[in-house]
Amino acid sequence: MDKEIMGIVIEDPRVLVANAYTKNSAIAYTKEKVGDDTLNFILPSSPAIFLNLALQAREQVVEVCKDELFMKVSDYKWQKNSRVLIDFFEIMMTQIIFSYSAIEAFANTSIPEDFIYHPKKKDNRFTESYKKEQTERYISLNEKLKDVLPNIFKVDSPTKLKEWNGYDTLQKLRDRIIHLKSSDTTPSTEVTKTIWGDLIRHQRTDFPSQAHALIGHFIEKEKEHRWFRMFPY
């Protein structure tokens, strides 16, 4: 459903809107110099953009895999389908990377400007403090999801939820993609295991929906996150 704010209809849920369901709703704008011109434009919601990119890739994966092509072909028959296979690898990587990026963007944009994070050490003593920018930069996404966001949103840590298992798989695949090993591009006549086989094994996994569900653990009961509630776009 389109939302009208200050007389302007916001038809796209990817538009960044502050407090989208309150009387103080405001569209987020920015101003930048581009060449000799000064441009004013609406800001996008970064989690929404990443989720949508991941969803588009997921839909392509479903289309490519509808005939279970990669589950039927064996031995040296790949040559006839090499383009389809490479396309499949690309869109699988795309949905994984952008699903992870959606979670990361959500975590970082959820940290209040005045937030101070005091991580606990193994002896349960608070020995350090991190401001918002430092928390974004130096605290891992795992720690943000386990400790920082539960503190901000006043919810339990998601580590015992089924969504956490999906996130764990997503993170491992994302890291494997970003940090490819030489073994992933080394020919082998023996049965081996590479990132490419992992992508084929996870062709049925809906990573964008898993990312959306994990984000929902923190904000499902809140009304102002229009981009979250209107997904898929």
Short mmCIF file of N, CA and C in Angstrom, two decimals, residues 18-138:
data_model
loop_
_atom_site.label_atom_id
_atom_site.label_comp_id
_atom_site.label_asym_id
_atom_site.label_seq_id
_atom_site.Cartn_x
_atom_site.Cartn_y
_atom_site.Cartn_z
N ALA A 18 11.78 7.87 7.92
CA ALA A 18 11.94 7.84 9.37
C ALA A 18 10.57 7.79 10.02
N ASN A 19 10.39 6.82 10.94
CA ASN A 19 9.12 6.69 11.67
C ASN A 19 7.93 6.64 10.71
N ALA A 20 7.98 5.69 9.82
CA ALA A 20 7.05 5.65 8.69
C ALA A 20 5.58 5.50 9.06
N TYR A 21 5.28 5.10 10.29
CA TYR A 21 3.88 4.92 10.66
C TYR A 21 3.49 5.81 11.86
N THR A 22 4.18 6.91 12.01
CA THR A 22 3.85 7.84 13.08
C THR A 22 3.48 9.19 12.48
N LYS A 23 2.97 10.08 13.32
CA LYS A 23 2.59 11.42 12.86
C LYS A 23 3.82 12.25 12.48
N ASN A 24 4.98 11.84 12.95
CA ASN A 24 6.20 12.59 12.68
C ASN A 24 7.01 11.98 11.53
N SER A 25 6.32 11.29 10.63
CA SER A 25 7.00 10.65 9.51
C SER A 25 7.76 11.68 8.68
N ALA A 26 8.89 11.28 8.18
CA ALA A 26 9.70 12.17 7.36
C ALA A 26 10.46 11.38 6.32
N ILE A 27 10.49 11.89 5.11
CA ILE A 27 11.26 11.27 4.05
C ILE A 27 12.71 11.71 4.21
N ALA A 28 13.63 10.79 4.07
CA ALA A 28 15.05 11.10 4.25
C ALA A 28 15.65 11.58 2.93
N TYR A 29 16.18 12.79 2.97
CA TYR A 29 16.83 13.38 1.80
C TYR A 29 18.31 13.61 2.08
N THR A 30 19.06 13.80 1.01
CA THR A 30 20.44 14.24 1.15
C THR A 30 20.75 15.23 0.03
N LYS A 31 21.85 15.94 0.18
CA LYS A 31 22.27 16.93 -0.81
C LYS A 31 23.73 16.67 -1.14
N GLU A 32 24.04 16.60 -2.43
CA GLU A 32 25.41 16.35 -2.84
C GLU A 32 25.77 17.17 -4.07
N LYS A 33 27.06 17.43 -4.19
CA LYS A 33 27.59 18.14 -5.35
C LYS A 33 28.00 17.11 -6.39
N VAL A 34 27.44 17.22 -7.59
CA VAL A 34 27.79 16.34 -8.70
C VAL A 34 28.19 17.22 -9.87
N GLY A 35 29.49 17.29 -10.12
CA GLY A 35 29.99 18.23 -11.12
C GLY A 35 29.74 19.65 -10.66
N ASP A 36 29.09 20.43 -11.50
CA ASP A 36 28.77 21.82 -11.14
C ASP A 36 27.38 21.95 -10.52
N ASP A 37 26.68 20.85 -10.40
CA ASP A 37 25.31 20.89 -9.91
C ASP A 37 25.21 20.41 -8.47
N THR A 38 24.25 20.94 -7.75
CA THR A 38 23.93 20.46 -6.41
C THR A 38 22.60 19.71 -6.48
N LEU A 39 22.64 18.44 -6.14
CA LEU A 39 21.46 17.60 -6.25
C LEU A 39 20.85 17.30 -4.89
N ASN A 40 19.53 17.36 -4.83
CA ASN A 40 18.78 16.90 -3.67
C ASN A 40 18.03 15.63 -4.08
N PHE A 41 18.19 14.57 -3.33
CA PHE A 41 17.50 13.34 -3.71
C PHE A 41 17.14 12.51 -2.48
N ILE A 42 16.13 11.67 -2.67
CA ILE A 42 15.65 10.80 -1.61
C ILE A 42 16.67 9.70 -1.34
N LEU A 43 16.86 9.38 -0.08
CA LEU A 43 17.78 8.30 0.29
C LEU A 43 17.07 6.95 0.26
N PRO A 44 17.77 5.92 -0.16
CA PRO A 44 17.20 4.57 -0.10
C PRO A 44 17.45 3.93 1.25
N SER A 45 16.65 2.95 1.59
CA SER A 45 16.92 2.11 2.75
C SER A 45 17.92 1.05 2.32
N SER A 46 19.09 1.04 2.92
CA SER A 46 20.13 0.09 2.49
C SER A 46 19.74 -1.37 2.73
N PRO A 47 19.12 -1.73 3.87
CA PRO A 47 18.69 -3.13 4.01
C PRO A 47 17.67 -3.51 2.93
N ALA A 48 16.79 -2.59 2.58
CA ALA A 48 15.76 -2.88 1.57
C ALA A 48 16.38 -3.12 0.21
N ILE A 49 17.35 -2.30 -0.15
CA ILE A 49 18.01 -2.46 -1.45
C ILE A 49 18.73 -3.80 -1.53
N PHE A 50 19.46 -4.14 -0.47
CA PHE A 50 20.19 -5.41 -0.47
C PHE A 50 19.24 -6.61 -0.49
N LEU A 51 18.17 -6.52 0.28
CA LEU A 51 17.18 -7.61 0.27
C LEU A 51 16.57 -7.79 -1.11
N ASN A 52 16.27 -6.67 -1.76
CA ASN A 52 15.65 -6.75 -3.07
C ASN A 52 16.60 -7.32 -4.12
N LEU A 53 17.87 -6.91 -4.06
CA LEU A 53 18.86 -7.46 -4.98
C LEU A 53 19.01 -8.97 -4.76
N ALA A 54 19.03 -9.37 -3.49
CA ALA A 54 19.13 -10.80 -3.17
C ALA A 54 17.90 -11.55 -3.68
N LEU A 55 16.73 -10.94 -3.51
CA LEU A 55 15.49 -11.58 -3.96
C LEU A 55 15.47 -11.75 -5.48
N GLN A 56 15.90 -10.73 -6.20
CA GLN A 56 15.95 -10.83 -7.66
C GLN A 56 16.86 -11.97 -8.09
N ALA A 57 18.00 -12.10 -7.42
CA ALA A 57 18.92 -13.20 -7.73
C ALA A 57 18.29 -14.54 -7.39
N ARG A 58 17.59 -14.59 -6.25
CA ARG A 58 16.93 -15.83 -5.84
C ARG A 58 15.91 -16.28 -6.88
N GLU A 59 15.14 -15.35 -7.39
CA GLU A 59 14.13 -15.67 -8.40
C GLU A 59 14.78 -16.22 -9.67
N GLN A 60 15.95 -15.69 -10.01
CA GLN A 60 16.68 -16.21 -11.16
C GLN A 60 17.19 -17.62 -10.90
N VAL A 61 17.65 -17.87 -9.68
CA VAL A 61 18.11 -19.21 -9.32
C VAL A 61 16.97 -20.22 -9.47
N VAL A 62 15.80 -19.86 -8.98
CA VAL A 62 14.64 -20.75 -9.07
C VAL A 62 14.32 -21.06 -10.53
N GLU A 63 14.41 -20.05 -11.38
CA GLU A 63 14.12 -20.24 -12.80
C GLU A 63 15.15 -21.16 -13.46
N VAL A 64 16.42 -20.94 -13.15
CA VAL A 64 17.49 -21.75 -13.74
C VAL A 64 17.38 -23.20 -13.28
N CYS A 65 16.99 -23.40 -12.03
CA CYS A 65 17.00 -24.74 -11.43
C CYS A 65 15.66 -25.47 -11.51
N LYS A 66 14.69 -24.90 -12.19
CA LYS A 66 13.35 -25.50 -12.18
C LYS A 66 13.34 -26.90 -12.79
N ASP A 67 14.28 -27.18 -13.71
CA ASP A 67 14.34 -28.51 -14.33
C ASP A 67 15.36 -29.42 -13.64
N GLU A 68 15.87 -28.97 -12.50
CA GLU A 68 16.87 -29.74 -11.75
C GLU A 68 18.05 -30.14 -12.64
N LEU A 69 18.46 -29.20 -13.46
CA LEU A 69 19.52 -29.46 -14.43
C LEU A 69 20.80 -29.97 -13.78
N PHE A 70 21.19 -29.31 -12.68
CA PHE A 70 22.48 -29.64 -12.08
C PHE A 70 22.43 -30.92 -11.26
N MET A 71 21.24 -31.44 -11.02
CA MET A 71 21.14 -32.68 -10.26
C MET A 71 21.13 -33.89 -11.19
N LYS A 72 20.97 -33.66 -12.49
CA LYS A 72 20.86 -34.76 -13.44
C LYS A 72 22.15 -34.97 -14.24
N VAL A 73 22.87 -33.88 -14.49
CA VAL A 73 24.05 -33.96 -15.34
C VAL A 73 25.24 -34.45 -14.54
N SER A 74 26.02 -35.36 -15.13
CA SER A 74 27.19 -35.89 -14.44
C SER A 74 28.36 -36.04 -15.40
N ASP A 75 29.50 -36.42 -14.86
CA ASP A 75 30.71 -36.67 -15.64
C ASP A 75 31.09 -35.45 -16.49
N TYR A 76 31.27 -35.64 -17.81
CA TYR A 76 31.81 -34.57 -18.64
C TYR A 76 30.75 -33.90 -19.51
N LYS A 77 29.52 -33.91 -19.07
CA LYS A 77 28.43 -33.34 -19.87
C LYS A 77 28.23 -31.85 -19.62
N TRP A 78 29.02 -31.27 -18.70
CA TRP A 78 28.84 -29.85 -18.37
C TRP A 78 29.13 -28.94 -19.56
N GLN A 79 29.99 -29.39 -20.48
CA GLN A 79 30.38 -28.52 -21.57
C GLN A 79 29.18 -27.96 -22.33
N LYS A 80 28.15 -28.78 -22.49
CA LYS A 80 26.97 -28.34 -23.23
C LYS A 80 26.18 -27.29 -22.47
N ASN A 81 26.37 -27.21 -21.17
CA ASN A 81 25.59 -26.29 -20.35
C ASN A 81 26.48 -25.31 -19.59
N SER A 82 27.67 -25.05 -20.11
CA SER A 82 28.63 -24.24 -19.36
C SER A 82 28.12 -22.84 -19.07
N ARG A 83 27.43 -22.21 -20.02
CA ARG A 83 26.93 -20.86 -19.79
C ARG A 83 25.88 -20.85 -18.69
N VAL A 84 24.98 -21.81 -18.73
CA VAL A 84 23.94 -21.89 -17.70
C VAL A 84 24.57 -22.13 -16.33
N LEU A 85 25.58 -22.97 -16.29
CA LEU A 85 26.24 -23.27 -15.02
C LEU A 85 26.93 -22.05 -14.44
N ILE A 86 27.67 -21.31 -15.29
CA ILE A 86 28.36 -20.11 -14.81
C ILE A 86 27.35 -19.05 -14.38
N ASP A 87 26.26 -18.91 -15.14
CA ASP A 87 25.20 -17.98 -14.74
C ASP A 87 24.65 -18.36 -13.36
N PHE A 88 24.47 -19.66 -13.16
CA PHE A 88 23.97 -20.15 -11.88
C PHE A 88 24.92 -19.77 -10.74
N PHE A 89 26.21 -19.98 -10.93
CA PHE A 89 27.18 -19.63 -9.90
C PHE A 89 27.10 -18.14 -9.57
N GLU A 90 26.99 -17.31 -10.60
CA GLU A 90 26.95 -15.86 -10.40
C GLU A 90 25.73 -15.43 -9.59
N ILE A 91 24.56 -15.95 -9.94
CA ILE A 91 23.36 -15.50 -9.24
C ILE A 91 23.27 -16.11 -7.84
N MET A 92 23.83 -17.29 -7.65
CA MET A 92 23.90 -17.84 -6.29
C MET A 92 24.79 -16.99 -5.41
N MET A 93 25.94 -16.60 -5.95
CA MET A 93 26.85 -15.73 -5.20
C MET A 93 26.19 -14.39 -4.90
N THR A 94 25.44 -13.89 -5.87
CA THR A 94 24.76 -12.60 -5.69
C THR A 94 23.74 -12.66 -4.56
N GLN A 95 22.90 -13.69 -4.54
CA GLN A 95 21.88 -13.76 -3.48
C GLN A 95 22.51 -13.97 -2.11
N ILE A 96 23.61 -14.70 -2.04
CA ILE A 96 24.27 -14.94 -0.76
C ILE A 96 24.92 -13.66 -0.24
N ILE A 97 25.69 -12.99 -1.10
CA ILE A 97 26.39 -11.77 -0.68
C ILE A 97 25.41 -10.68 -0.28
N PHE A 98 24.37 -10.47 -1.08
CA PHE A 98 23.42 -9.40 -0.77
C PHE A 98 22.51 -9.75 0.40
N SER A 99 22.22 -11.02 0.62
CA SER A 99 21.44 -11.41 1.81
C SER A 99 22.23 -11.09 3.07
N TYR A 100 23.51 -11.41 3.04
CA TYR A 100 24.39 -11.10 4.18
C TYR A 100 24.51 -9.59 4.35
N SER A 101 24.66 -8.87 3.23
CA SER A 101 24.80 -7.41 3.29
C SER A 101 23.55 -6.75 3.86
N ALA A 102 22.38 -7.33 3.59
CA ALA A 102 21.13 -6.79 4.14
C ALA A 102 21.14 -6.87 5.65
N ILE A 103 21.58 -8.00 6.19
CA ILE A 103 21.66 -8.16 7.65
C ILE A 103 22.67 -7.19 8.23
N GLU A 104 23.81 -7.08 7.57
CA GLU A 104 24.87 -6.19 8.06
C GLU A 104 24.43 -4.73 8.02
N ALA A 105 23.77 -4.33 6.93
CA ALA A 105 23.28 -2.96 6.82
C ALA A 105 22.23 -2.67 7.88
N PHE A 106 21.34 -3.62 8.11
CA PHE A 106 20.34 -3.45 9.16
C PHE A 106 20.99 -3.26 10.51
N ALA A 107 21.98 -4.09 10.81
CA ALA A 107 22.66 -4.00 12.11
C ALA A 107 23.30 -2.63 12.29
N ASN A 108 24.02 -2.16 11.29
CA ASN A 108 24.73 -0.89 11.42
C ASN A 108 23.79 0.31 11.48
N THR A 109 22.73 0.29 10.68
CA THR A 109 21.81 1.42 10.68
C THR A 109 20.89 1.43 11.90
N SER A 110 20.88 0.35 12.65
CA SER A 110 20.03 0.28 13.85
C SER A 110 20.71 0.84 15.09
N ILE A 111 22.00 1.10 15.01
CA ILE A 111 22.74 1.59 16.17
C ILE A 111 22.48 3.08 16.35
N PRO A 112 21.91 3.51 17.48
CA PRO A 112 21.63 4.93 17.72
C PRO A 112 22.91 5.77 17.75
N GLU A 113 22.77 7.04 17.43
CA GLU A 113 23.92 7.94 17.38
C GLU A 113 24.62 8.04 18.73
N ASP A 114 23.86 7.99 19.82
CA ASP A 114 24.45 8.16 21.15
C ASP A 114 24.76 6.83 21.83
N PHE A 115 24.74 5.75 21.07
CA PHE A 115 24.93 4.42 21.65
C PHE A 115 26.37 4.19 22.07
N ILE A 116 26.54 3.59 23.24
CA ILE A 116 27.86 3.18 23.74
C ILE A 116 27.80 1.69 24.04
N TYR A 117 28.69 0.95 23.41
CA TYR A 117 28.72 -0.51 23.61
C TYR A 117 29.87 -0.89 24.53
N HIS A 118 29.53 -1.66 25.56
CA HIS A 118 30.54 -2.13 26.52
C HIS A 118 30.63 -3.65 26.41
N PRO A 119 31.52 -4.16 25.57
CA PRO A 119 31.62 -5.62 25.43
C PRO A 119 32.16 -6.28 26.69
N LYS A 120 31.59 -7.42 27.01
CA LYS A 120 32.05 -8.16 28.18
C LYS A 120 33.26 -9.02 27.82
N LYS A 121 34.23 -9.03 28.70
CA LYS A 121 35.37 -9.91 28.55
C LYS A 121 35.06 -11.26 29.20
N LYS A 122 35.96 -12.20 29.05
CA LYS A 122 35.73 -13.53 29.59
C LYS A 122 35.58 -13.52 31.11
N ASP A 123 36.17 -12.54 31.76
CA ASP A 123 36.04 -12.45 33.21
C ASP A 123 34.82 -11.63 33.62
N ASN A 124 33.94 -11.31 32.60
CA ASN A 124 32.70 -10.55 32.82
C ASN A 124 32.94 -9.11 33.27
N ARG A 125 34.11 -8.60 33.01
CA ARG A 125 34.40 -7.21 33.35
C ARG A 125 34.29 -6.34 32.09
N PHE A 126 33.73 -5.14 32.27
CA PHE A 126 33.64 -4.20 31.17
C PHE A 126 34.93 -3.38 31.15
N THR A 127 35.76 -3.60 30.15
CA THR A 127 37.04 -2.90 30.11
C THR A 127 37.18 -1.97 28.91
N GLU A 128 36.20 -2.01 27.99
CA GLU A 128 36.27 -1.16 26.80
C GLU A 128 34.90 -0.55 26.54
N SER A 129 34.90 0.52 25.78
CA SER A 129 33.64 1.13 25.35
C SER A 129 33.78 1.57 23.90
N TYR A 130 32.71 1.37 23.14
CA TYR A 130 32.71 1.70 21.72
C TYR A 130 31.54 2.63 21.41
N LYS A 131 31.81 3.74 20.73
CA LYS A 131 30.76 4.61 20.25
C LYS A 131 30.16 3.98 18.98
N LYS A 132 29.13 4.63 18.44
CA LYS A 132 28.41 4.09 17.28
C LYS A 132 29.36 3.75 16.13
N GLU A 133 30.17 4.71 15.70
CA GLU A 133 31.05 4.48 14.56
C GLU A 133 32.05 3.37 14.84
N GLN A 134 32.57 3.33 16.05
CA GLN A 134 33.52 2.27 16.42
C GLN A 134 32.84 0.91 16.46
N THR A 135 31.60 0.89 16.95
CA THR A 135 30.85 -0.37 16.99
C THR A 135 30.61 -0.88 15.58
N GLU A 136 30.22 0.01 14.68
CA GLU A 136 30.00 -0.37 13.29
C GLU A 136 31.26 -0.96 12.67
N ARG A 137 32.39 -0.33 12.95
CA ARG A 137 33.63 -0.67 12.27
C ARG A 137 34.36 -1.86 12.88
N TYR A 138 34.40 -1.93 14.20
CA TYR A 138 35.29 -2.88 14.86
C TYR A 138 34.60 -4.11 15.47
#
